[in-house]
């Protein structure tokens, strides 16, 4: 536990919106692929991140279609 990542998401398609950066922290649980699950402080953004930094977004509620981040940067 204690590991954190900054997930960078693209701006809204068709706009000049800036990228969104969300910090997620290890939840101490594992996802469907057997890798650690990370979540933001609200618990809405949830992601399974493997050792190579590949991200699988996980829905945190019904009717949610999570966007895939462009980048996952490990944080100290």
PDB file of N, CA and C in Angstrom:
ATOM      1  N   UNK A   1       0.839  -1.181   0.000  1.00  0.00           N
ATOM      2  CA  UNK A   1       0.000   0.000   0.000  1.00  0.00           C
ATOM      3  C   UNK A   1       0.886   1.247   0.000  1.00  0.00           C
ATOM      4  N   UNK A   2       0.272   2.389  -0.259  1.00  0.00           N
ATOM      5  CA  UNK A   2       1.025   3.625  -0.248  1.00  0.00           C
ATOM      6  C   UNK A   2       1.477   4.108  -1.605  1.00  0.00           C
ATOM      7  N   UNK A   3       1.443   3.229  -2.617  1.00  0.00           N
ATOM      8  CA  UNK A   3       1.847   3.661  -3.965  1.00  0.00           C
ATOM      9  C   UNK A   3       0.782   4.559  -4.561  1.00  0.00           C
ATOM     10  N   UNK A   4       1.241   5.540  -5.340  1.00  0.00           N
ATOM     11  CA  UNK A   4       0.323   6.472  -5.987  1.00  0.00           C
ATOM     12  C   UNK A   4       0.720   6.656  -7.435  1.00  0.00           C
ATOM     13  N   UNK A   5      -0.261   7.008  -8.262  1.00  0.00           N
ATOM     14  CA  UNK A   5      -0.046   7.319  -9.669  1.00  0.00           C
ATOM     15  C   UNK A   5      -0.818   8.585 -10.016  1.00  0.00           C
ATOM     16  N   UNK A   6      -0.290   9.342 -10.964  1.00  0.00           N
ATOM     17  CA  UNK A   6      -1.030  10.440 -11.570  1.00  0.00           C
ATOM     18  C   UNK A   6      -1.515   9.930 -12.922  1.00  0.00           C
ATOM     19  N   UNK A   7      -2.830   9.874 -13.103  1.00  0.00           N
ATOM     20  CA  UNK A   7      -3.418   9.433 -14.362  1.00  0.00           C
ATOM     21  C   UNK A   7      -3.771  10.668 -15.183  1.00  0.00           C
ATOM     22  N   UNK A   8      -3.295  10.734 -16.412  1.00  0.00           N
ATOM     23  CA  UNK A   8      -3.566  11.867 -17.296  1.00  0.00           C
ATOM     24  C   UNK A   8      -4.582  11.437 -18.340  1.00  0.00           C
ATOM     25  N   UNK A   9      -5.714  12.130 -18.354  1.00  0.00           N
ATOM     26  CA  UNK A   9      -6.798  11.848 -19.288  1.00  0.00           C
ATOM     27  C   UNK A   9      -6.835  12.932 -20.355  1.00  0.00           C
ATOM     28  N   UNK A  10      -7.210  12.559 -21.588  1.00  0.00           N
ATOM     29  CA  UNK A  10      -7.330  13.572 -22.640  1.00  0.00           C
ATOM     30  C   UNK A  10      -8.482  14.517 -22.330  1.00  0.00           C
ATOM     31  N   UNK A  11      -8.416  15.728 -22.904  1.00  0.00           N
ATOM     32  CA  UNK A  11      -9.525  16.664 -22.775  1.00  0.00           C
ATOM     33  C   UNK A  11     -10.745  16.133 -23.509  1.00  0.00           C
ATOM     34  N   UNK A  12     -11.859  16.820 -23.360  1.00  0.00           N
ATOM     35  CA  UNK A  12     -13.085  16.409 -24.032  1.00  0.00           C
ATOM     36  C   UNK A  12     -12.877  16.362 -25.543  1.00  0.00           C
ATOM     37  N   UNK A  13     -13.283  15.287 -26.200  1.00  0.00           N
ATOM     38  CA  UNK A  13     -13.135  15.197 -27.657  1.00  0.00           C
ATOM     39  C   UNK A  13     -13.860  16.353 -28.355  1.00  0.00           C
ATOM     40  N   UNK A  14     -13.229  16.899 -29.386  1.00  0.00           N
ATOM     41  CA  UNK A  14     -13.825  17.968 -30.167  1.00  0.00           C
ATOM     42  C   UNK A  14     -13.705  19.344 -29.550  1.00  0.00           C
ATOM     43  N   UNK A  15     -12.974  19.449 -28.433  1.00  0.00           N
ATOM     44  CA  UNK A  15     -12.778  20.752 -27.792  1.00  0.00           C
ATOM     45  C   UNK A  15     -11.283  20.981 -27.596  1.00  0.00           C
ATOM     46  N   UNK A  16     -10.959  22.165 -27.136  1.00  0.00           N
ATOM     47  CA  UNK A  16      -9.569  22.478 -26.821  1.00  0.00           C
ATOM     48  C   UNK A  16      -9.342  22.403 -25.305  1.00  0.00           C
ATOM     49  N   UNK A  17     -10.152  21.593 -24.629  1.00  0.00           N
ATOM     50  CA  UNK A  17     -10.061  21.460 -23.183  1.00  0.00           C
ATOM     51  C   UNK A  17      -8.702  20.887 -22.783  1.00  0.00           C
ATOM     52  N   UNK A  18      -8.219  21.346 -21.644  1.00  0.00           N
ATOM     53  CA  UNK A  18      -6.948  20.841 -21.121  1.00  0.00           C
ATOM     54  C   UNK A  18      -7.124  19.405 -20.638  1.00  0.00           C
ATOM     55  N   UNK A  19      -6.011  18.717 -20.520  1.00  0.00           N
ATOM     56  CA  UNK A  19      -6.020  17.358 -19.999  1.00  0.00           C
ATOM     57  C   UNK A  19      -6.377  17.389 -18.514  1.00  0.00           C
ATOM     58  N   UNK A  20      -6.987  16.312 -18.057  1.00  0.00           N
ATOM     59  CA  UNK A  20      -7.308  16.154 -16.642  1.00  0.00           C
ATOM     60  C   UNK A  20      -6.271  15.231 -16.022  1.00  0.00           C
ATOM     61  N   UNK A  21      -5.800  15.586 -14.830  1.00  0.00           N
ATOM     62  CA  UNK A  21      -4.874  14.730 -14.092  1.00  0.00           C
ATOM     63  C   UNK A  21      -5.537  14.362 -12.774  1.00  0.00           C
ATOM     64  N   UNK A  22      -5.606  13.055 -12.502  1.00  0.00           N
ATOM     65  CA  UNK A  22      -6.217  12.552 -11.285  1.00  0.00           C
ATOM     66  C   UNK A  22      -5.189  11.698 -10.559  1.00  0.00           C
ATOM     67  N   UNK A  23      -4.987  11.963  -9.265  1.00  0.00           N
ATOM     68  CA  UNK A  23      -4.062  11.172  -8.451  1.00  0.00           C
ATOM     69  C   UNK A  23      -4.848  10.036  -7.808  1.00  0.00           C
ATOM     70  N   UNK A  24      -4.335   8.811  -7.998  1.00  0.00           N
ATOM     71  CA  UNK A  24      -4.959   7.628  -7.405  1.00  0.00           C
ATOM     72  C   UNK A  24      -3.956   6.956  -6.470  1.00  0.00           C
ATOM     73  N   UNK A  25      -4.492   6.309  -5.441  1.00  0.00           N
ATOM     74  CA  UNK A  25      -3.663   5.672  -4.423  1.00  0.00           C
ATOM     75  C   UNK A  25      -4.066   4.207  -4.283  1.00  0.00           C
ATOM     76  N   UNK A  26      -3.111   3.361  -3.930  1.00  0.00           N
ATOM     77  CA  UNK A  26      -3.337   1.927  -3.758  1.00  0.00           C
ATOM     78  C   UNK A  26      -4.439   1.696  -2.720  1.00  0.00           C
ATOM     79  N   UNK A  27      -5.433   0.866  -3.094  1.00  0.00           N
ATOM     80  CA  UNK A  27      -6.535   0.574  -2.181  1.00  0.00           C
ATOM     81  C   UNK A  27      -6.280  -0.669  -1.324  1.00  0.00           C
ATOM     82  N   UNK A  28      -5.230  -1.410  -1.667  1.00  0.00           N
ATOM     83  CA  UNK A  28      -4.959  -2.648  -0.944  1.00  0.00           C
ATOM     84  C   UNK A  28      -5.758  -3.830  -1.465  1.00  0.00           C
ATOM     85  N   UNK A  29      -6.490  -3.626  -2.569  1.00  0.00           N
ATOM     86  CA  UNK A  29      -7.264  -4.711  -3.172  1.00  0.00           C
ATOM     87  C   UNK A  29      -6.703  -5.023  -4.550  1.00  0.00           C
ATOM     88  N   UNK A  30      -7.123  -6.144  -5.108  1.00  0.00           N
ATOM     89  CA  UNK A  30      -6.685  -6.500  -6.456  1.00  0.00           C
ATOM     90  C   UNK A  30      -7.897  -6.529  -7.387  1.00  0.00           C
ATOM     91  N   UNK A  31      -7.640  -6.259  -8.654  1.00  0.00           N
ATOM     92  CA  UNK A  31      -8.693  -6.215  -9.656  1.00  0.00           C
ATOM     93  C   UNK A  31      -8.870  -7.557 -10.338  1.00  0.00           C
ATOM     94  N   UNK A  32      -9.726  -7.587 -11.365  1.00  0.00           N
ATOM     95  CA  UNK A  32     -10.014  -8.831 -12.072  1.00  0.00           C
ATOM     96  C   UNK A  32      -8.796  -9.447 -12.758  1.00  0.00           C
ATOM     97  N   UNK A  33      -7.778  -8.629 -13.068  1.00  0.00           N
ATOM     98  CA  UNK A  33      -6.568  -9.145 -13.696  1.00  0.00           C
ATOM     99  C   UNK A  33      -5.515  -9.568 -12.690  1.00  0.00           C
ATOM    100  N   UNK A  34      -5.837  -9.435 -11.387  1.00  0.00           N
ATOM    101  CA  UNK A  34      -4.894  -9.835 -10.338  1.00  0.00           C
ATOM    102  C   UNK A  34      -3.880  -8.766  -9.966  1.00  0.00           C
ATOM    103  N   UNK A  35      -4.063  -7.538 -10.451  1.00  0.00           N
ATOM    104  CA  UNK A  35      -3.135  -6.442 -10.166  1.00  0.00           C
ATOM    105  C   UNK A  35      -3.756  -5.470  -9.169  1.00  0.00           C
ATOM    106  N   UNK A  36      -2.932  -4.646  -8.519  1.00  0.00           N
ATOM    107  CA  UNK A  36      -3.454  -3.709  -7.517  1.00  0.00           C
ATOM    108  C   UNK A  36      -4.472  -2.731  -8.106  1.00  0.00           C
ATOM    109  N   UNK A  37      -5.480  -2.408  -7.295  1.00  0.00           N
ATOM    110  CA  UNK A  37      -6.491  -1.416  -7.666  1.00  0.00           C
ATOM    111  C   UNK A  37      -6.143  -0.108  -6.962  1.00  0.00           C
ATOM    112  N   UNK A  38      -6.234   0.987  -7.721  1.00  0.00           N
ATOM    113  CA  UNK A  38      -5.955   2.329  -7.223  1.00  0.00           C
ATOM    114  C   UNK A  38      -7.229   3.160  -7.371  1.00  0.00           C
ATOM    115  N   UNK A  39      -7.458   4.097  -6.451  1.00  0.00           N
ATOM    116  CA  UNK A  39      -8.644   4.951  -6.520  1.00  0.00           C
ATOM    117  C   UNK A  39      -8.285   6.362  -6.084  1.00  0.00           C
ATOM    118  N   UNK A  40      -9.064   7.336  -6.595  1.00  0.00           N
ATOM    119  CA  UNK A  40      -8.879   8.716  -6.143  1.00  0.00           C
ATOM    120  C   UNK A  40      -9.579   8.876  -4.791  1.00  0.00           C
ATOM    121  N   UNK A  41      -9.455  10.055  -4.189  1.00  0.00           N
ATOM    122  CA  UNK A  41     -10.000  10.301  -2.850  1.00  0.00           C
ATOM    123  C   UNK A  41     -11.515  10.125  -2.807  1.00  0.00           C
ATOM    124  N   UNK A  42     -12.207  10.394  -3.920  1.00  0.00           N
ATOM    125  CA  UNK A  42     -13.668  10.269  -3.949  1.00  0.00           C
ATOM    126  C   UNK A  42     -14.112   8.816  -4.124  1.00  0.00           C
ATOM    127  N   UNK A  43     -13.206   7.959  -4.632  1.00  0.00           N
ATOM    128  CA  UNK A  43     -13.548   6.574  -4.913  1.00  0.00           C
ATOM    129  C   UNK A  43     -14.230   6.391  -6.257  1.00  0.00           C
ATOM    130  N   UNK A  44     -14.430   7.489  -6.997  1.00  0.00           N
ATOM    131  CA  UNK A  44     -15.112   7.409  -8.287  1.00  0.00           C
ATOM    132  C   UNK A  44     -14.170   6.912  -9.377  1.00  0.00           C
ATOM    133  N   UNK A  45     -12.939   7.417  -9.387  1.00  0.00           N
ATOM    134  CA  UNK A  45     -11.954   6.986 -10.381  1.00  0.00           C
ATOM    135  C   UNK A  45     -11.220   5.785  -9.806  1.00  0.00           C
ATOM    136  N   UNK A  46     -11.398   4.627 -10.448  1.00  0.00           N
ATOM    137  CA  UNK A  46     -10.763   3.391  -9.998  1.00  0.00           C
ATOM    138  C   UNK A  46     -10.045   2.757 -11.178  1.00  0.00           C
ATOM    139  N   UNK A  47      -8.834   2.277 -10.931  1.00  0.00           N
ATOM    140  CA  UNK A  47      -8.029   1.696 -12.004  1.00  0.00           C
ATOM    141  C   UNK A  47      -7.196   0.548 -11.472  1.00  0.00           C
ATOM    142  N   UNK A  48      -7.056  -0.480 -12.299  1.00  0.00           N
ATOM    143  CA  UNK A  48      -6.141  -1.583 -12.018  1.00  0.00           C
ATOM    144  C   UNK A  48      -4.879  -1.289 -12.818  1.00  0.00           C
ATOM    145  N   UNK A  49      -3.734  -1.244 -12.139  1.00  0.00           N
ATOM    146  CA  UNK A  49      -2.472  -0.891 -12.802  1.00  0.00           C
ATOM    147  C   UNK A  49      -1.472  -2.009 -12.558  1.00  0.00           C
ATOM    148  N   UNK A  50      -0.902  -2.536 -13.670  1.00  0.00           N
ATOM    149  CA  UNK A  50       0.061  -3.631 -13.522  1.00  0.00           C
ATOM    150  C   UNK A  50       1.486  -3.085 -13.353  1.00  0.00           C
ATOM    151  N   UNK A  51       2.454  -3.998 -13.234  1.00  0.00           N
ATOM    152  CA  UNK A  51       3.847  -3.631 -12.975  1.00  0.00           C
ATOM    153  C   UNK A  51       4.463  -2.824 -14.110  1.00  0.00           C
ATOM    154  N   UNK A  52       3.954  -2.983 -15.327  1.00  0.00           N
ATOM    155  CA  UNK A  52       4.480  -2.237 -16.474  1.00  0.00           C
ATOM    156  C   UNK A  52       3.794  -0.882 -16.644  1.00  0.00           C
ATOM    157  N   UNK A  53       2.831  -0.573 -15.793  1.00  0.00           N
ATOM    158  CA  UNK A  53       2.126   0.703 -15.879  1.00  0.00           C
ATOM    159  C   UNK A  53       0.912   0.692 -16.784  1.00  0.00           C
ATOM    160  N   UNK A  54       0.517  -0.506 -17.273  1.00  0.00           N
ATOM    161  CA  UNK A  54      -0.697  -0.596 -18.088  1.00  0.00           C
ATOM    162  C   UNK A  54      -1.910  -0.416 -17.179  1.00  0.00           C
ATOM    163  N   UNK A  55      -2.876   0.371 -17.660  1.00  0.00           N
ATOM    164  CA  UNK A  55      -4.036   0.739 -16.848  1.00  0.00           C
ATOM    165  C   UNK A  55      -5.302   0.116 -17.417  1.00  0.00           C
ATOM    166  N   UNK A  56      -6.096  -0.477 -16.538  1.00  0.00           N
ATOM    167  CA  UNK A  56      -7.446  -0.945 -16.875  1.00  0.00           C
ATOM    168  C   UNK A  56      -8.390  -0.174 -15.957  1.00  0.00           C
ATOM    169  N   UNK A  57      -9.215   0.675 -16.553  1.00  0.00           N
ATOM    170  CA  UNK A  57     -10.168   1.445 -15.762  1.00  0.00           C
ATOM    171  C   UNK A  57     -11.290   0.531 -15.296  1.00  0.00           C
ATOM    172  N   UNK A  58     -11.761   0.762 -14.056  1.00  0.00           N
ATOM    173  CA  UNK A  58     -12.827  -0.037 -13.461  1.00  0.00           C
ATOM    174  C   UNK A  58     -14.004   0.876 -13.142  1.00  0.00           C
ATOM    175  N   UNK A  59     -15.192   0.471 -13.532  1.00  0.00           N
ATOM    176  CA  UNK A  59     -16.389   1.258 -13.223  1.00  0.00           C
ATOM    177  C   UNK A  59     -16.626   1.217 -11.712  1.00  0.00           C
ATOM    178  N   UNK A  60     -16.988   2.367 -11.151  1.00  0.00           N
ATOM    179  CA  UNK A  60     -17.260   2.431  -9.714  1.00  0.00           C
ATOM    180  C   UNK A  60     -18.754   2.514  -9.440  1.00  0.00           C
ATOM    181  N   UNK A  61     -19.564   2.566 -10.503  1.00  0.00           N
ATOM    182  CA  UNK A  61     -21.012   2.630 -10.349  1.00  0.00           C
ATOM    183  C   UNK A  61     -21.700   2.220 -11.629  1.00  0.00           C
ATOM    184  N   UNK A  62     -23.014   2.056 -11.546  1.00  0.00           N
ATOM    185  CA  UNK A  62     -23.787   1.664 -12.709  1.00  0.00           C
ATOM    186  C   UNK A  62     -23.810   2.737 -13.774  1.00  0.00           C
ATOM    187  N   UNK A  63     -23.919   2.319 -15.012  1.00  0.00           N
ATOM    188  CA  UNK A  63     -24.016   3.211 -16.178  1.00  0.00           C
ATOM    189  C   UNK A  63     -22.791   4.094 -16.358  1.00  0.00           C
ATOM    190  N   UNK A  64     -21.672   3.728 -15.783  1.00  0.00           N
ATOM    191  CA  UNK A  64     -20.448   4.511 -15.915  1.00  0.00           C
ATOM    192  C   UNK A  64     -19.624   3.944 -17.064  1.00  0.00           C
ATOM    193  N   UNK A  65     -19.081   4.831 -17.897  1.00  0.00           N
ATOM    194  CA  UNK A  65     -18.195   4.434 -18.980  1.00  0.00           C
ATOM    195  C   UNK A  65     -16.875   5.174 -18.774  1.00  0.00           C
ATOM    196  N   UNK A  66     -15.966   4.594 -17.979  1.00  0.00           N
ATOM    197  CA  UNK A  66     -14.718   5.305 -17.685  1.00  0.00           C
ATOM    198  C   UNK A  66     -13.834   5.476 -18.913  1.00  0.00           C
ATOM    199  N   UNK A  67     -13.228   6.662 -19.042  1.00  0.00           N
ATOM    200  CA  UNK A  67     -12.280   6.909 -20.124  1.00  0.00           C
ATOM    201  C   UNK A  67     -10.926   6.323 -19.730  1.00  0.00           C
ATOM    202  N   UNK A  68     -10.147   5.931 -20.718  1.00  0.00           N
ATOM    203  CA  UNK A  68      -8.816   5.386 -20.469  1.00  0.00           C
ATOM    204  C   UNK A  68      -7.799   6.523 -20.457  1.00  0.00           C
ATOM    205  N   UNK A  69      -6.949   6.561 -19.428  1.00  0.00           N
ATOM    206  CA  UNK A  69      -5.935   7.622 -19.382  1.00  0.00           C
ATOM    207  C   UNK A  69      -4.888   7.431 -20.469  1.00  0.00           C
ATOM    208  N   UNK A  70      -4.277   8.544 -20.871  1.00  0.00           N
ATOM    209  CA  UNK A  70      -3.198   8.494 -21.853  1.00  0.00           C
ATOM    210  C   UNK A  70      -1.893   8.088 -21.202  1.00  0.00           C
ATOM    211  N   UNK A  71      -1.779   8.309 -19.885  1.00  0.00           N
ATOM    212  CA  UNK A  71      -0.504   8.100 -19.219  1.00  0.00           C
ATOM    213  C   UNK A  71      -0.732   7.829 -17.739  1.00  0.00           C
ATOM    214  N   UNK A  72       0.066   6.945 -17.151  1.00  0.00           N
ATOM    215  CA  UNK A  72       0.058   6.684 -15.709  1.00  0.00           C
ATOM    216  C   UNK A  72       1.481   6.911 -15.206  1.00  0.00           C
ATOM    217  N   UNK A  73       1.666   7.941 -14.413  1.00  0.00           N
ATOM    218  CA  UNK A  73       2.987   8.320 -13.902  1.00  0.00           C
ATOM    219  C   UNK A  73       3.086   7.949 -12.418  1.00  0.00           C
ATOM    220  N   UNK A  74       4.048   7.081 -12.049  1.00  0.00           N
ATOM    221  CA  UNK A  74       4.223   6.767 -10.620  1.00  0.00           C
ATOM    222  C   UNK A  74       4.636   8.034  -9.855  1.00  0.00           C
ATOM    223  N   UNK A  75       4.104   8.182  -8.659  1.00  0.00           N
ATOM    224  CA  UNK A  75       4.439   9.317  -7.796  1.00  0.00           C
ATOM    225  C   UNK A  75       5.192   8.819  -6.568  1.00  0.00           C
ATOM    226  N   UNK A  76       6.000   9.692  -5.986  1.00  0.00           N
ATOM    227  CA  UNK A  76       6.714   9.288  -4.757  1.00  0.00           C
ATOM    228  C   UNK A  76       5.765   9.128  -3.586  1.00  0.00           C
TER     229      UNK A  76
END
